[in-house]
């Protein structure tokens, strides 16, 4: 069986990344041969959840191990027949071994709400400033008041 693990890097030694749609890599492992294929997450920047779920289904994975998953991605995976398992952390290889030993239980619903990873939008350059300037610049205009 092919199992996909969300990861911070490529390979079995990479740490599990708890962010499903925004993880850096999907590591797809054949549990019989332990051969791993690392797929960069090209949808991490936008439309993350559903596109990531489609990537996993297209890779032929029958199961996903991740830290958190939203409702849209969970539904897309369920419709594709991919079972979802939640893991607290560790490496990709450790997660696969725990999966093979039956230490994870399948989840049937999302673990976070929709758009949970998007933040409050108070970043630089998006109108999130507080307007704390007082207009008392230190220019070299030559005027003395």
PDB file of C-alpha atoms in Angstrom:
ATOM      1  CA  UNK A   1       0.000   0.000   0.000  1.00  0.00           C
ATOM      2  CA  UNK A   2       1.180   3.527  -0.736  1.00  0.00           C
ATOM      3  CA  UNK A   3       0.994   5.909   2.222  1.00  0.00           C
ATOM      4  CA  UNK A   4       1.587   9.656   1.953  1.00  0.00           C
ATOM      5  CA  UNK A   5       3.147  11.611   4.834  1.00  0.00           C
ATOM      6  CA  UNK A   6       3.227  15.419   4.924  1.00  0.00           C
ATOM      7  CA  UNK A   7       6.855  16.411   5.452  1.00  0.00           C
ATOM      8  CA  UNK A   8       9.138  19.381   6.008  1.00  0.00           C
ATOM      9  CA  UNK A   9      11.698  17.910   3.589  1.00  0.00           C
ATOM     10  CA  UNK A  10      12.274  15.000   1.209  1.00  0.00           C
ATOM     11  CA  UNK A  11      12.883  11.403   2.285  1.00  0.00           C
ATOM     12  CA  UNK A  12      12.164   9.084   5.195  1.00  0.00           C
ATOM     13  CA  UNK A  13      14.344  11.054   7.641  1.00  0.00           C
ATOM     14  CA  UNK A  14      12.429  14.319   7.153  1.00  0.00           C
ATOM     15  CA  UNK A  15      10.238  15.602   9.971  1.00  0.00           C
ATOM     16  CA  UNK A  16       6.486  15.244   9.661  1.00  0.00           C
ATOM     17  CA  UNK A  17       4.948  18.629   8.809  1.00  0.00           C
ATOM     18  CA  UNK A  18       1.614  19.098  10.627  1.00  0.00           C
ATOM     19  CA  UNK A  19       0.306  21.562   8.003  1.00  0.00           C
ATOM     20  CA  UNK A  20      -1.423  19.434   5.379  1.00  0.00           C
ATOM     21  CA  UNK A  21      -1.981  21.953   2.595  1.00  0.00           C
ATOM     22  CA  UNK A  22       1.101  24.063   3.334  1.00  0.00           C
ATOM     23  CA  UNK A  23       3.685  21.324   3.918  1.00  0.00           C
ATOM     24  CA  UNK A  24       6.889  21.478   1.877  1.00  0.00           C
ATOM     25  CA  UNK A  25       6.736  17.875   0.598  1.00  0.00           C
ATOM     26  CA  UNK A  26       4.485  14.873   0.268  1.00  0.00           C
ATOM     27  CA  UNK A  27       6.534  11.727   0.846  1.00  0.00           C
ATOM     28  CA  UNK A  28       4.733   8.744  -0.692  1.00  0.00           C
ATOM     29  CA  UNK A  29       6.020   5.456   0.730  1.00  0.00           C
ATOM     30  CA  UNK A  30       5.313   1.915  -0.451  1.00  0.00           C
ATOM     31  CA  UNK A  31       4.847   0.158   2.910  1.00  0.00           C
ATOM     32  CA  UNK A  32       5.988  -3.209   1.529  1.00  0.00           C
ATOM     33  CA  UNK A  33       9.279  -2.090  -0.039  1.00  0.00           C
ATOM     34  CA  UNK A  34       9.805   1.156   1.966  1.00  0.00           C
ATOM     35  CA  UNK A  35      10.668   2.928  -1.296  1.00  0.00           C
ATOM     36  CA  UNK A  36       9.861   6.625  -0.917  1.00  0.00           C
ATOM     37  CA  UNK A  37       8.996   9.226  -3.546  1.00  0.00           C
ATOM     38  CA  UNK A  38       9.207  12.868  -2.442  1.00  0.00           C
ATOM     39  CA  UNK A  39       6.824  15.237  -4.220  1.00  0.00           C
ATOM     40  CA  UNK A  40       7.304  19.003  -3.704  1.00  0.00           C
ATOM     41  CA  UNK A  41       4.033  20.680  -2.711  1.00  0.00           C
ATOM     42  CA  UNK A  42       3.474  23.087  -5.592  1.00  0.00           C
ATOM     43  CA  UNK A  43       0.117  24.205  -4.152  1.00  0.00           C
ATOM     44  CA  UNK A  44       1.539  25.402  -0.804  1.00  0.00           C
ATOM     45  CA  UNK A  45       1.177  29.049  -1.837  1.00  0.00           C
ATOM     46  CA  UNK A  46      -2.495  29.101  -2.827  1.00  0.00           C
ATOM     47  CA  UNK A  47      -5.572  26.879  -2.904  1.00  0.00           C
ATOM     48  CA  UNK A  48      -3.622  24.560  -0.690  1.00  0.00           C
ATOM     49  CA  UNK A  49      -6.044  22.004   0.749  1.00  0.00           C
ATOM     50  CA  UNK A  50      -8.039  20.750  -2.213  1.00  0.00           C
ATOM     51  CA  UNK A  51      -5.116  20.882  -4.662  1.00  0.00           C
ATOM     52  CA  UNK A  52      -2.902  19.034  -2.171  1.00  0.00           C
ATOM     53  CA  UNK A  53      -5.587  16.365  -1.740  1.00  0.00           C
ATOM     54  CA  UNK A  54      -5.753  15.923  -5.517  1.00  0.00           C
ATOM     55  CA  UNK A  55      -1.954  15.566  -5.677  1.00  0.00           C
ATOM     56  CA  UNK A  56      -2.073  12.765  -3.093  1.00  0.00           C
ATOM     57  CA  UNK A  57      -4.915  10.957  -4.852  1.00  0.00           C
ATOM     58  CA  UNK A  58      -3.082  11.246  -8.200  1.00  0.00           C
ATOM     59  CA  UNK A  59       0.053   9.740  -6.602  1.00  0.00           C
ATOM     60  CA  UNK A  60      -1.938   6.584  -5.845  1.00  0.00           C
ATOM     61  CA  UNK A  61      -1.805   6.846  -2.051  1.00  0.00           C
ATOM     62  CA  UNK A  62      -4.412   4.856  -0.147  1.00  0.00           C
ATOM     63  CA  UNK A  63      -3.713   6.646   3.129  1.00  0.00           C
ATOM     64  CA  UNK A  64      -2.452  10.009   4.394  1.00  0.00           C
ATOM     65  CA  UNK A  65      -0.603  10.712   7.634  1.00  0.00           C
ATOM     66  CA  UNK A  66      -0.560  14.371   8.689  1.00  0.00           C
ATOM     67  CA  UNK A  67      -0.856  16.596  11.749  1.00  0.00           C
ATOM     68  CA  UNK A  68      -3.971  18.575  10.807  1.00  0.00           C
ATOM     69  CA  UNK A  69      -6.445  18.640   7.952  1.00  0.00           C
ATOM     70  CA  UNK A  70      -9.265  21.002   7.023  1.00  0.00           C
ATOM     71  CA  UNK A  71     -12.817  20.099   6.002  1.00  0.00           C
ATOM     72  CA  UNK A  72     -12.483  20.665   2.237  1.00  0.00           C
ATOM     73  CA  UNK A  73      -9.321  18.592   1.937  1.00  0.00           C
ATOM     74  CA  UNK A  74     -10.753  15.861   4.183  1.00  0.00           C
ATOM     75  CA  UNK A  75     -13.854  15.618   1.999  1.00  0.00           C
ATOM     76  CA  UNK A  76     -11.801  15.556  -1.218  1.00  0.00           C
ATOM     77  CA  UNK A  77      -9.625  12.735   0.141  1.00  0.00           C
ATOM     78  CA  UNK A  78     -12.647  10.789   1.398  1.00  0.00           C
ATOM     79  CA  UNK A  79     -14.271  11.043  -2.033  1.00  0.00           C
ATOM     80  CA  UNK A  80     -11.030   9.734  -3.604  1.00  0.00           C
ATOM     81  CA  UNK A  81     -10.943   6.781  -1.196  1.00  0.00           C
ATOM     82  CA  UNK A  82      -7.863   7.985   0.720  1.00  0.00           C
ATOM     83  CA  UNK A  83      -7.981   7.259   4.463  1.00  0.00           C
ATOM     84  CA  UNK A  84      -6.670   9.984   6.797  1.00  0.00           C
ATOM     85  CA  UNK A  85      -4.637   9.387   9.959  1.00  0.00           C
ATOM     86  CA  UNK A  86      -3.453  12.113  12.357  1.00  0.00           C
ATOM     87  CA  UNK A  87       0.034  11.955  13.863  1.00  0.00           C
ATOM     88  CA  UNK A  88       1.581  14.201  16.522  1.00  0.00           C
ATOM     89  CA  UNK A  89       5.055  14.446  14.955  1.00  0.00           C
ATOM     90  CA  UNK A  90       8.294  12.538  14.450  1.00  0.00           C
ATOM     91  CA  UNK A  91       9.974  11.604  11.191  1.00  0.00           C
ATOM     92  CA  UNK A  92       8.351  10.239   8.050  1.00  0.00           C
ATOM     93  CA  UNK A  93       9.976   6.849   8.649  1.00  0.00           C
ATOM     94  CA  UNK A  94       8.707   6.734  12.250  1.00  0.00           C
ATOM     95  CA  UNK A  95       5.192   7.628  11.106  1.00  0.00           C
ATOM     96  CA  UNK A  96       5.244   4.812   8.533  1.00  0.00           C
ATOM     97  CA  UNK A  97       6.406   2.277  11.149  1.00  0.00           C
ATOM     98  CA  UNK A  98       3.654   3.373  13.558  1.00  0.00           C
ATOM     99  CA  UNK A  99       1.133   3.094  10.720  1.00  0.00           C
ATOM    100  CA  UNK A 100       2.319  -0.423   9.892  1.00  0.00           C
ATOM    101  CA  UNK A 101       2.056  -1.372  13.589  1.00  0.00           C
ATOM    102  CA  UNK A 102      -1.550  -0.105  13.739  1.00  0.00           C
ATOM    103  CA  UNK A 103      -0.769   2.710  16.184  1.00  0.00           C
ATOM    104  CA  UNK A 104      -2.864   5.334  14.350  1.00  0.00           C
ATOM    105  CA  UNK A 105      -6.638   5.431  14.148  1.00  0.00           C
ATOM    106  CA  UNK A 106      -8.435   6.703  11.077  1.00  0.00           C
ATOM    107  CA  UNK A 107     -10.164  10.068  11.343  1.00  0.00           C
ATOM    108  CA  UNK A 108     -13.418  10.686   9.533  1.00  0.00           C
ATOM    109  CA  UNK A 109     -13.553  14.460   9.907  1.00  0.00           C
ATOM    110  CA  UNK A 110     -11.423  17.598   9.764  1.00  0.00           C
ATOM    111  CA  UNK A 111      -9.122  18.429  12.663  1.00  0.00           C
ATOM    112  CA  UNK A 112      -9.146  22.197  12.006  1.00  0.00           C
ATOM    113  CA  UNK A 113     -11.664  24.652  10.576  1.00  0.00           C
ATOM    114  CA  UNK A 114     -11.547  25.946   7.017  1.00  0.00           C
ATOM    115  CA  UNK A 115      -8.756  28.462   6.351  1.00  0.00           C
ATOM    116  CA  UNK A 116      -7.187  27.778   9.764  1.00  0.00           C
ATOM    117  CA  UNK A 117      -3.690  28.429   8.476  1.00  0.00           C
ATOM    118  CA  UNK A 118      -4.391  31.764   6.858  1.00  0.00           C
ATOM    119  CA  UNK A 119      -3.858  33.972   9.933  1.00  0.00           C
ATOM    120  CA  UNK A 120      -5.490  37.303  10.688  1.00  0.00           C
ATOM    121  CA  UNK A 121      -4.057  39.194   7.730  1.00  0.00           C
ATOM    122  CA  UNK A 122      -2.180  41.819   9.751  1.00  0.00           C
ATOM    123  CA  UNK A 123       1.029  41.462   7.755  1.00  0.00           C
ATOM    124  CA  UNK A 124       3.152  44.248   6.331  1.00  0.00           C
ATOM    125  CA  UNK A 125       1.904  46.061   3.261  1.00  0.00           C
ATOM    126  CA  UNK A 126      -1.719  45.015   3.427  1.00  0.00           C
ATOM    127  CA  UNK A 127      -3.251  47.920   5.335  1.00  0.00           C
ATOM    128  CA  UNK A 128      -2.738  46.255   8.692  1.00  0.00           C
ATOM    129  CA  UNK A 129      -0.670  49.075  10.204  1.00  0.00           C
ATOM    130  CA  UNK A 130      -1.896  51.162  13.120  1.00  0.00           C
ATOM    131  CA  UNK A 131      -1.046  54.606  11.745  1.00  0.00           C
ATOM    132  CA  UNK A 132       1.342  55.385  14.600  1.00  0.00           C
ATOM    133  CA  UNK A 133       3.382  57.959  12.690  1.00  0.00           C
ATOM    134  CA  UNK A 134       3.244  61.596  13.809  1.00  0.00           C
ATOM    135  CA  UNK A 135       4.444  63.288  10.645  1.00  0.00           C
ATOM    136  CA  UNK A 136       7.490  64.774  12.379  1.00  0.00           C
ATOM    137  CA  UNK A 137       9.985  63.683   9.766  1.00  0.00           C
ATOM    138  CA  UNK A 138      13.639  64.611   9.945  1.00  0.00           C
ATOM    139  CA  UNK A 139      13.951  65.817   6.370  1.00  0.00           C
ATOM    140  CA  UNK A 140      16.663  68.190   5.158  1.00  0.00           C
ATOM    141  CA  UNK A 141      14.258  70.747   3.639  1.00  0.00           C
ATOM    142  CA  UNK A 142      15.909  73.777   5.278  1.00  0.00           C
ATOM    143  CA  UNK A 143      12.786  75.195   6.943  1.00  0.00           C
ATOM    144  CA  UNK A 144      12.973  76.168  10.582  1.00  0.00           C
ATOM    145  CA  UNK A 145       9.672  76.582  12.306  1.00  0.00           C
TER     146      UNK A 145
END
